[in-house]
Amino acid sequence: MKNKLVTTAIDYVNGAPHLGHALEKIYADVYARHLRKKHAVYFLTGTDENSLKNVRAAEKAGVSTEEFVLKNSLKFQELKTALNLSYNDFIRTTEERHVKGVQKLWKLAKKDIYKKNYKGLYCVSCEEYYKEDDLKCPIHKTELEEIEEENYFFKLSKYQDKILDLIEKDEVQIIPQARKNEILNFIKSGLQDFCISRTSERAKGWGIDVPNDPNQKIWVWFDALANYMTALSKEDFDKFWINGDVIHIIGKDIVRFHAVYFIGILLALNFKLPKKIVTHGFITVDGEKMSKTISNVIDPFDLVLRYGRDPLRYFLLSEFKTTADGDFSYEKFEKKYHADLSSGLGNLVSRILTMIEKKDLKGSTIVVDFSFKEEIKKYVLKYEKHLNDFEFNESINIIWEMQRFLDKYIEEKKPWEVTDRKELVLIFSKLVYALRKIALMLDVFLPETSEKILSFLGEDESKIDVIKKEMLFPRLNEYG
RNA sequence: GCCAGAGUAGCUCAGGGGUUAGAGCACUCGUUUCAUAAGCGAGCCGCCGUGAGUUCGAAUCUCACCUCUGGCACCA
């Protein structure tokens, strides 16, 4: 039994959360729920608020930056209820625990931090640096200016060989393999030191001060990545970081910062390294990237209102291979809802419960033979294997295999024709036993549905019972 | 341009040197009534990206080519 720290990326708060944010939180939630069955788990998420973008967005909105980031952070926090997330901590990078923590870490890493001139192409309107290939600002189409300023840098180059070795040997495991290869190539191409501060002026005074240098603000990565540590109290750091496994769940766009920069920083601090970095894909909508310009951004709150929490979780978890991109469409969503949730699971639950009532089997003692239990166990083992490997969609498929197995079993036994009570009890013992298992397997994916099924069957696992009945997933077309 | 990965049924994908290539969804037919126009059974649909090679035998290995996706540093 080992302790586990499960983290998500912390989100930028310059807008409301979209479906992509929901996806990542749900993945992390499933994994955390799975781990909780055997481990002590600290599940952490949060918002990244020290960005210059926020200052500008707040100016535009005519509110103070503090007010602006708080308002948006709260929107992200609303995802907890909307998606039924089980995280036990939410950190905002403007919180004191984070500010103090980052400064403390900065001091601890001091030996690998130095000052040097940073030269880059800068767009005055964006107030941002751009790559050397684009000579013009991609947004304003204006000439970029070459600007030079003095900043702090982190000696990443010093750790190149060490990081390469760690990743090659999977001491820090990057999932999936393809991402690991990308990172290895990136490291082999040579690591440069990276900039970890901006002048306070350029940062418009927003952000965390560099210790003993109020003219500089700590910039992006040294700030944001540190949240995984600054969120933890001393006791929890001990319990979950030092004596536990750290698992980061992040988008494919920020693998490098976790697998290279962060590992470098941790090496400088001489801290324990994360065990796994799991990267998920992105969501397209009807085959296109989500973007405001073509206004196809999907609002997760909307989907929850329309279809419910579990159906939304279900779609994202079953339709997408965890580490690959996936496509969202209302048509696919509803198709899956009907095929798997209504006709599949919902219908099975419904037919079992109704027959128990009609055949008056409530209160009978459950008797299940060993070979049937073994049969069920095979499904459970496969299900667990896929969960451990972050193959959530595969894991769900195993549950549906089991559901089809039960439907076939019912067909074969034709319990509606059976009159012998003893035989009926035997049949429904198995069905109730298996249905409970299905509910328990579902609880990481569809916690609400899982609870409902268990509550229908009653608390006493040794008796056949129906406490109440309710349609789990009504067909959608009946409501327009 | 360079480096990865992928191209298999209408859709999403699994498989992977050897009997007639798989699953789910969709579709067609049959069947059942316990159940949410649900269930079960059967069927349909594939030159397994293209060309060549290795082999007794390739979708599976090798090479070339085509197409797509991703990565190629300061971007959560």
Coordinates of C-alpha atoms (C1' of nucleotides) in Angstrom, one line a residue:
Chain A
M1 CA 0.0 0.0 0.0
K2 CA 1.6 3.1 -1.2
N3 CA 0.4 6.7 -1.1
K4 CA -0.4 8.4 -4.4
L5 CA -0.5 12.0 -5.4
V6 CA -2.6 12.5 -8.6
T7 CA -2.4 15.9 -10.2
T8 CA -3.9 17.6 -13.3
A9 CA -2.6 20.6 -15.1
I10 CA -3.6 23.9 -13.5
D11 CA -5.7 25.9 -15.9
Y12 CA -5.3 29.4 -17.3
V13 CA -8.2 31.6 -16.0
N14 CA -8.5 34.0 -18.9
G15 CA -11.8 32.3 -19.9
A16 CA -14.4 29.8 -18.8
P17 CA -13.6 26.1 -18.9
H18 CA -14.4 24.1 -22.1
L19 CA -14.9 20.5 -22.8
G20 CA -11.1 19.9 -23.0
H21 CA -10.6 21.0 -19.4
A22 CA -13.4 18.7 -18.4
L23 CA -11.8 15.8 -20.1
E24 CA -8.5 16.1 -18.2
K25 CA -10.2 16.5 -14.9
I26 CA -12.4 13.4 -15.6
Y27 CA -9.4 11.3 -16.5
A28 CA -7.6 12.3 -13.4
D29 CA -10.8 11.7 -11.4
V30 CA -11.2 8.2 -12.7
Y31 CA -7.7 7.3 -11.9
A32 CA -7.9 8.8 -8.5
R33 CA -11.1 6.9 -7.7
H34 CA -9.5 3.7 -8.9
L35 CA -6.4 4.2 -6.8
R36 CA -8.4 5.0 -3.7
K37 CA -9.6 1.4 -3.6
K38 CA -6.2 0.4 -2.5
H39 CA -4.2 3.5 -1.6
A40 CA -4.3 6.8 0.3
V41 CA -4.8 9.3 -2.5
Y42 CA -4.2 13.1 -2.7
F43 CA -5.9 14.4 -5.8
L44 CA -4.9 17.9 -6.7
T45 CA -6.1 20.4 -9.3
G46 CA -6.2 24.2 -9.6
T47 CA -5.8 27.4 -11.5
D48 CA -2.8 29.2 -12.9
E49 CA -3.4 32.9 -12.2
N50 CA -0.1 34.7 -12.4
S51 CA -0.1 35.3 -16.2
L52 CA 0.2 38.6 -17.9
K53 CA -2.7 37.6 -20.1
N54 CA -4.9 37.9 -17.0
V55 CA -3.8 41.5 -16.4
R56 CA -4.8 42.5 -19.9
A57 CA -8.0 40.6 -19.9
A58 CA -9.0 42.2 -16.6
E59 CA -8.2 45.6 -18.0
K60 CA -10.4 44.9 -20.9
A61 CA -13.2 43.8 -18.6
G62 CA -12.7 46.8 -16.5
V63 CA -12.1 45.0 -13.3
S64 CA -9.1 44.5 -11.0
T65 CA -6.9 41.6 -11.9
E66 CA -7.6 40.0 -8.5
E67 CA -11.3 40.2 -9.1
F68 CA -11.0 38.8 -12.6
V69 CA -8.9 35.8 -11.7
L70 CA -11.1 35.0 -8.8
K71 CA -14.2 35.1 -10.9
N72 CA -12.8 32.7 -13.5
S73 CA -11.2 30.5 -10.9
L74 CA -14.6 30.0 -9.4
K75 CA -15.9 28.8 -12.7
F76 CA -13.3 26.1 -12.8
Q77 CA -14.1 25.2 -9.3
E78 CA -17.7 24.7 -10.3
L79 CA -16.6 21.8 -12.4
K80 CA -16.2 19.8 -9.2
T81 CA -20.0 19.5 -8.7
A82 CA -20.9 19.6 -12.4
L83 CA -18.6 16.6 -13.2
N84 CA -18.7 14.9 -9.9
L85 CA -14.9 15.3 -9.4
S86 CA -13.4 13.8 -6.3
Y87 CA -10.3 16.0 -5.9
N88 CA -9.5 16.9 -2.4
D89 CA -7.5 20.1 -3.0
F90 CA -7.8 23.0 -5.4
I91 CA -4.9 25.4 -5.5
R92 CA -4.8 28.9 -6.9
T93 CA -1.4 30.2 -7.7
T94 CA -2.3 33.5 -6.1
E95 CA -2.7 31.8 -2.8
E96 CA -0.2 32.6 -0.1
R97 CA 0.8 28.9 0.3
H98 CA 1.8 28.9 -3.3
V99 CA 3.6 32.3 -3.3
K100 CA 5.6 31.5 -0.2
G101 CA 6.3 28.0 -1.4
V102 CA 7.6 29.1 -4.8
Q103 CA 9.9 31.6 -3.3
K104 CA 11.2 29.0 -0.9
L105 CA 11.8 26.6 -3.8
W106 CA 13.6 29.3 -5.7
K107 CA 16.0 29.8 -2.8
L108 CA 16.6 26.1 -2.6
A109 CA 17.4 25.9 -6.3
K110 CA 19.6 29.0 -6.1
K111 CA 22.8 27.2 -7.1
D112 CA 21.3 26.5 -10.6
I113 CA 19.8 29.9 -11.1
Y114 CA 21.8 32.7 -12.7
K115 CA 21.2 36.1 -14.4
K116 CA 21.8 36.7 -18.0
N117 CA 20.6 38.8 -20.9
Y118 CA 17.6 37.6 -22.8
K119 CA 17.2 38.7 -26.3
G120 CA 14.0 38.0 -28.2
L121 CA 11.6 39.2 -30.8
Y122 CA 8.8 41.1 -29.0
C123 CA 5.4 42.3 -30.1
V124 CA 4.5 45.5 -28.2
S125 CA 0.8 45.0 -28.7
C126 CA 0.8 41.4 -27.4
E127 CA 3.4 42.2 -24.9
E128 CA 4.9 38.8 -25.7
Y129 CA 8.0 37.2 -27.2
Y130 CA 7.7 35.2 -30.4
K131 CA 9.9 32.6 -32.1
E132 CA 12.5 33.7 -34.5
D133 CA 10.9 32.1 -37.5
D134 CA 7.9 34.4 -37.5
L135 CA 9.2 37.8 -38.1
K136 CA 5.8 39.3 -37.8
C137 CA 3.4 39.0 -34.9
P138 CA 0.9 36.3 -35.8
I139 CA -1.9 38.3 -34.2
H140 CA -1.2 41.9 -35.0
K141 CA 0.8 41.3 -38.2
T142 CA 3.2 44.0 -37.1
E143 CA 7.0 43.9 -37.2
L144 CA 8.5 42.3 -34.1
E145 CA 11.1 44.3 -32.2
E146 CA 14.3 42.9 -30.9
I147 CA 14.3 43.5 -27.2
E148 CA 16.9 42.7 -24.6
E149 CA 16.4 42.4 -20.9
E150 CA 18.2 40.8 -18.0
N151 CA 16.4 37.8 -16.5
Y152 CA 17.1 34.8 -14.4
F153 CA 17.7 31.5 -16.0
F154 CA 17.7 27.9 -14.8
K155 CA 20.6 25.7 -15.6
L156 CA 18.7 23.0 -17.4
S157 CA 21.6 22.1 -19.6
K158 CA 23.5 20.8 -16.6
Y159 CA 21.0 18.0 -16.2
Q160 CA 20.7 16.9 -19.8
D161 CA 22.4 13.5 -19.4
K162 CA 20.7 12.7 -16.1
I163 CA 17.2 13.5 -17.4
L164 CA 17.8 11.5 -20.6
D165 CA 18.8 8.5 -18.5
L166 CA 15.9 8.8 -16.1
I167 CA 13.4 8.8 -18.9
E168 CA 15.0 6.1 -21.0
K169 CA 14.9 3.8 -17.9
D170 CA 11.3 4.7 -17.1
E171 CA 12.3 6.0 -13.7
V172 CA 10.0 8.8 -14.8
Q173 CA 7.6 7.0 -17.0
I174 CA 6.0 8.9 -19.8
I175 CA 2.7 7.4 -21.1
P176 CA 2.2 6.7 -24.0
Q177 CA 5.4 5.5 -25.5
A178 CA 5.1 7.8 -28.5
R179 CA 5.4 10.9 -26.2
K180 CA 8.3 9.3 -24.5
N181 CA 10.1 9.0 -27.8
E182 CA 9.4 12.6 -28.6
I183 CA 10.8 13.7 -25.4
L184 CA 13.9 11.6 -25.8
N185 CA 14.6 13.1 -29.2
F186 CA 14.1 16.5 -27.8
I187 CA 16.6 16.0 -25.0
K188 CA 19.1 14.4 -27.4
S189 CA 18.9 17.5 -29.6
G190 CA 20.4 19.4 -26.7
L191 CA 18.9 21.2 -23.7
Q192 CA 19.3 24.9 -23.3
D193 CA 18.9 26.8 -20.0
F194 CA 15.4 28.4 -19.8
C195 CA 14.2 31.7 -18.6
I196 CA 12.3 31.8 -15.4
S197 CA 11.7 35.4 -14.7
R198 CA 10.5 38.6 -16.4
T199 CA 11.0 42.2 -15.3
S200 CA 8.4 43.4 -13.0
E201 CA 7.6 46.2 -15.4
R202 CA 6.9 43.8 -18.3
A203 CA 4.8 41.6 -15.9
K204 CA 2.9 44.8 -15.0
G205 CA 3.6 44.1 -11.4
W206 CA 1.5 40.9 -11.5
G207 CA 3.0 37.6 -10.3
I208 CA 5.4 36.3 -7.7
D209 CA 8.4 38.4 -6.7
V210 CA 11.8 36.9 -7.2
P211 CA 13.3 36.6 -3.7
N212 CA 15.5 39.6 -2.9
D213 CA 14.9 41.1 -6.3
P214 CA 11.6 43.0 -6.5
N215 CA 12.4 44.1 -10.0
Q216 CA 11.8 40.6 -11.3
K217 CA 8.8 38.3 -11.3
I218 CA 9.0 34.6 -11.4
W219 CA 7.7 33.5 -14.8
V220 CA 5.5 30.7 -16.0
W221 CA 7.2 27.4 -15.4
F222 CA 9.0 27.8 -12.2
D223 CA 5.8 29.2 -10.8
A224 CA 3.2 26.9 -12.3
L225 CA 4.9 23.6 -12.0
A226 CA 5.7 24.3 -8.4
N227 CA 2.0 24.0 -7.5
Y228 CA 2.3 20.3 -7.2
M229 CA 4.5 20.8 -4.2
T230 CA 3.3 24.1 -2.7
A231 CA -0.2 22.8 -2.3
L232 CA 0.9 20.2 0.1
S233 CA 1.3 20.8 3.8
K234 CA 4.5 19.6 5.4
E235 CA 2.8 16.4 6.6
D236 CA 1.2 15.7 3.2
F237 CA 4.4 16.4 1.4
D238 CA 6.0 13.8 3.6
K239 CA 3.2 11.4 3.1
F240 CA 2.4 11.8 -0.6
W241 CA 5.6 13.1 -2.2
I242 CA 8.4 11.6 -0.2
N243 CA 6.6 8.4 0.7
G244 CA 4.4 8.1 -2.3
D245 CA 4.1 8.0 -6.0
V246 CA 3.5 11.2 -7.9
I247 CA 1.3 10.8 -11.1
H248 CA 0.8 13.8 -13.3
I249 CA -2.1 13.8 -15.8
I250 CA -1.6 16.5 -18.4
G251 CA -2.3 17.5 -22.0
K252 CA 0.1 16.5 -24.7
D253 CA 1.0 20.1 -25.3
I254 CA 2.8 20.5 -22.0
V255 CA 4.7 17.2 -21.8
R256 CA 8.0 18.8 -22.2
F257 CA 7.6 21.1 -19.3
H258 CA 6.8 18.2 -17.0
A259 CA 9.1 15.6 -18.4
V260 CA 12.1 17.9 -18.9
Y261 CA 11.9 21.3 -17.1
F262 CA 10.2 20.0 -14.0
I263 CA 12.5 17.0 -13.7
G264 CA 15.5 19.4 -14.0
I265 CA 14.1 21.6 -11.3
L266 CA 13.5 18.7 -9.0
L267 CA 17.0 17.4 -9.6
A268 CA 18.3 20.9 -8.6
L269 CA 16.2 20.7 -5.5
N270 CA 17.3 17.1 -4.9
F271 CA 13.7 16.1 -4.5
K272 CA 12.1 12.8 -5.4
L273 CA 10.8 12.6 -9.0
P274 CA 7.3 11.8 -10.2
K275 CA 6.6 8.2 -11.1
K276 CA 4.4 8.7 -14.1
I277 CA 3.5 11.5 -16.6
V278 CA 0.3 10.5 -18.4
T279 CA -0.6 12.6 -21.4
H280 CA -4.0 12.7 -22.9
G281 CA -5.2 14.0 -26.3
F282 CA -7.4 16.8 -27.4
I283 CA -11.0 17.1 -28.4
T284 CA -12.1 18.1 -31.8
V285 CA -15.7 19.0 -32.5
D286 CA -17.2 17.5 -35.7
G287 CA -13.6 17.0 -36.8
E288 CA -12.5 20.6 -36.2
K289 CA -10.4 22.1 -33.5
M290 CA -12.3 23.9 -30.8
S291 CA -11.9 27.5 -31.3
K292 CA -13.7 30.7 -30.5
T293 CA -13.4 32.0 -34.1
I294 CA -15.6 29.3 -35.5
S295 CA -17.6 29.3 -32.3
N296 CA -17.7 25.5 -31.8
V297 CA -16.4 25.6 -28.2
I298 CA -18.4 23.1 -26.2
D299 CA -19.4 24.2 -22.7
P300 CA -19.3 21.2 -20.3
F301 CA -21.9 22.8 -18.0
D302 CA -24.3 22.9 -20.9
L303 CA -23.8 19.3 -21.6
V304 CA -24.4 18.4 -18.0
L305 CA -27.6 20.3 -17.9
R306 CA -28.7 18.7 -21.1
Y307 CA -27.7 15.1 -20.5
G308 CA -26.5 14.7 -17.0
R309 CA -23.2 14.2 -15.3
D310 CA -22.7 10.6 -15.8
P311 CA -23.6 10.6 -19.5
L312 CA -21.1 13.3 -20.1
R313 CA -18.4 11.4 -18.2
Y314 CA -19.4 8.3 -20.1
F315 CA -19.0 9.8 -23.5
L316 CA -15.6 11.3 -22.9
L317 CA -14.4 8.1 -21.2
S318 CA -15.7 5.6 -23.7
E319 CA -15.4 7.3 -27.0
F320 CA -11.8 8.4 -26.7
K321 CA -8.7 6.4 -26.4
T322 CA -7.2 8.1 -23.3
T323 CA -3.9 9.0 -24.9
A324 CA -5.2 9.9 -28.4
D325 CA -7.3 12.8 -29.7
G326 CA -11.0 12.2 -30.0
D327 CA -13.9 13.8 -31.7
F328 CA -17.1 15.1 -30.2
S329 CA -20.4 15.5 -31.9
Y330 CA -23.9 15.6 -30.5
E331 CA -24.9 12.8 -32.8
K332 CA -22.2 10.5 -31.5
F333 CA -23.0 11.5 -28.0
E334 CA -26.7 10.6 -28.3
K335 CA -25.9 7.4 -30.2
K336 CA -23.7 6.2 -27.5
Y337 CA -26.1 7.3 -24.8
H338 CA -28.8 5.2 -26.4
A339 CA -26.8 2.2 -27.4
D340 CA -24.7 1.7 -24.2
L341 CA -26.5 3.5 -21.4
S342 CA -30.2 3.1 -22.3
S343 CA -30.4 -0.1 -24.2
G344 CA -27.4 -1.7 -22.6
L345 CA -27.0 -1.0 -18.9
G346 CA -30.3 0.7 -18.2
N347 CA -32.4 -2.0 -19.8
L348 CA -30.5 -4.8 -18.1
V349 CA -31.0 -3.2 -14.7
S350 CA -34.6 -2.6 -15.5
R351 CA -35.4 -6.1 -16.6
I352 CA -33.7 -7.8 -13.6
L353 CA -35.4 -5.6 -11.0
T354 CA -38.9 -6.0 -12.6
M355 CA -38.6 -9.7 -12.7
I356 CA -37.5 -9.9 -9.1
E357 CA -40.7 -8.0 -8.2
K358 CA -42.9 -9.9 -10.5
K359 CA -41.6 -13.3 -9.3
D360 CA -41.8 -12.1 -5.7
L361 CA -38.2 -13.0 -4.9
K362 CA -37.5 -10.2 -2.4
G363 CA -35.8 -11.4 0.7
S364 CA -34.5 -14.7 -0.7
T365 CA -31.0 -15.6 0.3
I366 CA -28.4 -15.3 -2.4
V367 CA -26.6 -18.5 -3.4
V368 CA -23.9 -18.2 -6.1
D369 CA -21.7 -21.2 -7.1
F370 CA -17.9 -21.0 -7.3
S371 CA -17.7 -21.3 -11.1
F372 CA -20.0 -18.4 -11.7
K373 CA -17.9 -16.3 -9.3
E374 CA -14.8 -17.3 -11.2
E375 CA -16.4 -16.4 -14.5
I376 CA -17.2 -12.9 -13.1
K377 CA -13.7 -12.6 -11.7
K378 CA -12.2 -12.9 -15.1
Y379 CA -14.0 -9.8 -16.2
V380 CA -12.9 -7.9 -13.1
L381 CA -9.3 -8.7 -13.6
K382 CA -9.3 -7.5 -17.2
Y383 CA -11.1 -4.4 -16.1
E384 CA -8.5 -3.6 -13.5
K385 CA -5.6 -4.3 -15.9
H386 CA -7.0 -1.7 -18.3
L387 CA -7.5 0.8 -15.6
N388 CA -4.0 0.4 -14.4
D389 CA -2.8 1.1 -17.9
F390 CA -4.9 4.2 -18.4
E391 CA -7.0 2.4 -21.0
F392 CA -10.3 3.6 -19.7
N393 CA -12.3 3.0 -22.8
E394 CA -11.1 -0.6 -22.9
S395 CA -11.9 -1.0 -19.3
I396 CA -15.5 0.2 -19.9
N397 CA -15.7 -2.3 -22.8
I398 CA -15.1 -5.1 -20.3
I399 CA -18.0 -4.0 -18.3
W400 CA -20.2 -4.0 -21.3
E401 CA -19.0 -7.5 -22.2
M402 CA -20.2 -8.6 -18.8
Q403 CA -23.5 -6.8 -19.3
R404 CA -24.0 -8.7 -22.6
F405 CA -23.0 -11.9 -20.9
L406 CA -25.8 -11.3 -18.4
D407 CA -28.3 -10.5 -21.1
K408 CA -27.5 -13.8 -22.8
Y409 CA -27.8 -15.6 -19.5
I410 CA -31.3 -14.3 -19.0
E411 CA -32.2 -15.2 -22.6
E412 CA -30.9 -18.7 -22.0
K413 CA -32.7 -19.3 -18.7
K414 CA -35.9 -17.6 -19.7
P415 CA -36.8 -16.8 -16.1
W416 CA -40.2 -15.4 -17.1
E417 CA -41.2 -19.0 -17.9
V418 CA -39.7 -20.6 -14.8
T419 CA -42.1 -21.4 -12.0
D420 CA -39.9 -23.4 -9.7
R421 CA -39.0 -21.0 -6.9
K422 CA -35.7 -22.7 -6.1
E423 CA -34.5 -22.3 -9.6
L424 CA -35.6 -18.7 -9.8
V425 CA -33.6 -17.9 -6.7
L426 CA -30.6 -19.5 -8.2
I427 CA -30.9 -17.5 -11.4
F428 CA -31.5 -14.2 -9.7
S429 CA -28.8 -14.8 -7.1
K430 CA -26.3 -14.8 -10.0
L431 CA -27.9 -11.8 -11.7
V432 CA -27.9 -9.7 -8.5
Y433 CA -24.4 -10.8 -7.6
A434 CA -23.1 -9.8 -11.0
L435 CA -25.1 -6.6 -11.2
R436 CA -23.5 -5.5 -7.9
K437 CA -20.1 -6.2 -9.4
I438 CA -21.0 -4.2 -12.4
A439 CA -22.0 -1.3 -10.1
L440 CA -18.8 -1.5 -8.2
M441 CA -16.8 -1.6 -11.4
L442 CA -18.7 1.4 -12.8
D443 CA -18.1 3.6 -9.7
V444 CA -14.9 5.0 -11.1
F445 CA -16.5 6.0 -14.3
L446 CA -20.1 6.7 -13.4
P447 CA -20.2 7.3 -9.7
E448 CA -23.8 8.5 -9.6
T449 CA -25.1 5.5 -11.6
S450 CA -23.1 3.1 -9.6
E451 CA -24.6 4.4 -6.3
K452 CA -28.1 4.2 -7.8
I453 CA -27.8 0.6 -8.8
L454 CA -26.4 -0.3 -5.4
S455 CA -29.2 1.5 -3.7
F456 CA -31.8 -0.2 -5.8
L457 CA -30.4 -3.6 -4.7
G458 CA -30.4 -2.8 -1.0
E459 CA -27.6 -2.9 1.5
D460 CA -27.8 -6.5 2.4
E461 CA -25.5 -8.3 0.0
S462 CA -26.8 -11.7 1.1
K463 CA -30.4 -11.1 0.1
I464 CA -32.2 -10.5 -3.2
D465 CA -34.0 -7.2 -2.9
V466 CA -35.4 -4.3 -4.7
I467 CA -35.5 -1.1 -2.6
K468 CA -36.6 1.1 -5.4
K469 CA -36.7 1.3 -9.1
E470 CA -36.1 4.2 -11.5
M471 CA -35.2 4.5 -15.1
L472 CA -31.4 5.1 -15.2
F473 CA -31.1 6.6 -18.7
P474 CA -34.4 7.5 -20.3
R475 CA -34.4 7.7 -24.1
L476 CA -33.6 11.1 -25.3
N477 CA -36.1 11.4 -28.2
E478 CA -39.0 11.1 -25.8
Y479 CA -38.2 14.5 -24.6
G480 CA -37.4 16.0 -28.0
Chain B
rG1 C1' 13.1 19.7 -44.2
rC2 C1' 14.2 16.3 -40.0
rC3 C1' 12.2 12.6 -36.4
rA4 C1' 8.2 9.5 -34.7
rG5 C1' 3.3 7.2 -35.2
rA6 C1' -0.8 5.7 -38.1
rG7 C1' -3.4 4.0 -42.8
rU8 C1' -7.9 -3.1 -41.4
rA9 C1' -15.9 -3.6 -42.6
rG10 C1' -20.4 2.6 -43.5
rC11 C1' -18.3 4.6 -38.4
rU12 C1' -14.8 3.9 -33.9
rC13 C1' -11.1 0.7 -33.4
rA14 C1' -8.6 -4.4 -31.9
rG15 C1' -5.3 -7.9 -33.9
rG16 C1' -0.7 -9.3 -36.0
rG17 C1' 4.4 -14.8 -40.3
rG18 C1' 0.1 -20.1 -41.0
rU19 C1' -6.7 -23.2 -40.7
rU20 C1' -12.7 -19.5 -43.8
rA21 C1' -9.5 -11.5 -40.9
rG22 C1' -12.2 -9.6 -35.6
rA23 C1' -15.3 -6.5 -31.8
rG24 C1' -18.8 -2.6 -30.8
rC25 C1' -22.1 0.8 -33.3
rA26 C1' -25.0 1.3 -37.8
rC27 C1' -27.9 -1.7 -41.5
rU28 C1' -31.1 -6.3 -43.0
rC29 C1' -33.9 -10.5 -41.6
rG30 C1' -35.7 -13.8 -37.9
rU31 C1' -37.2 -14.5 -32.9
rU32 C1' -38.6 -13.4 -27.7
rU33 C1' -41.8 -10.5 -24.2
rC34 C1' -38.9 -10.0 -18.2
rA35 C1' -37.2 -5.1 -20.0
rU36 C1' -36.1 1.8 -21.7
rA37 C1' -39.2 1.1 -30.0
rA38 C1' -34.9 -2.6 -25.3
rG39 C1' -32.9 -8.4 -25.4
rC40 C1' -31.2 -12.8 -28.2
rG41 C1' -29.9 -15.2 -33.0
rA42 C1' -28.5 -15.0 -38.0
rG43 C1' -26.8 -12.1 -42.0
rC44 C1' -24.5 -8.0 -44.9
rC45 C1' -20.3 -5.2 -45.6
rG46 C1' -13.2 -5.8 -46.2
rC47 C1' -8.0 -6.8 -53.0
rC48 C1' -6.1 -5.3 -44.0
rG49 C1' -2.9 2.6 -48.1
rU50 C1' 0.0 1.4 -53.2
rG51 C1' 4.1 -1.3 -55.4
rA52 C1' 8.0 -4.6 -55.0
rG53 C1' 10.9 -8.1 -52.0
rU54 C1' 11.9 -12.2 -48.1
rU55 C1' 9.2 -16.9 -47.3
rC56 C1' 6.4 -23.2 -48.4
rG57 C1' 3.1 -19.1 -46.7
rA58 C1' 2.4 -11.9 -45.2
rA59 C1' -2.8 -7.9 -43.3
rU60 C1' 1.4 -9.4 -40.0
rC61 C1' 8.7 -8.9 -41.7
rU62 C1' 12.0 -5.6 -45.2
rC63 C1' 12.4 -1.6 -48.8
rA64 C1' 10.2 2.3 -51.7
rC65 C1' 6.2 5.5 -52.5
rC66 C1' 1.4 8.0 -51.3
rU67 C1' -1.9 10.1 -47.5
rC68 C1' -2.8 11.7 -42.5
rU69 C1' -1.4 12.9 -37.4
rG70 C1' 2.1 14.5 -33.9
rG71 C1' 7.0 16.5 -32.3
rC72 C1' 11.2 19.8 -33.7
rA73 C1' 12.1 25.1 -26.7
rC74 C1' 10.6 29.3 -23.5
rC75 C1' 3.4 28.1 -25.4
rA76 C1' -0.8 25.1 -19.5

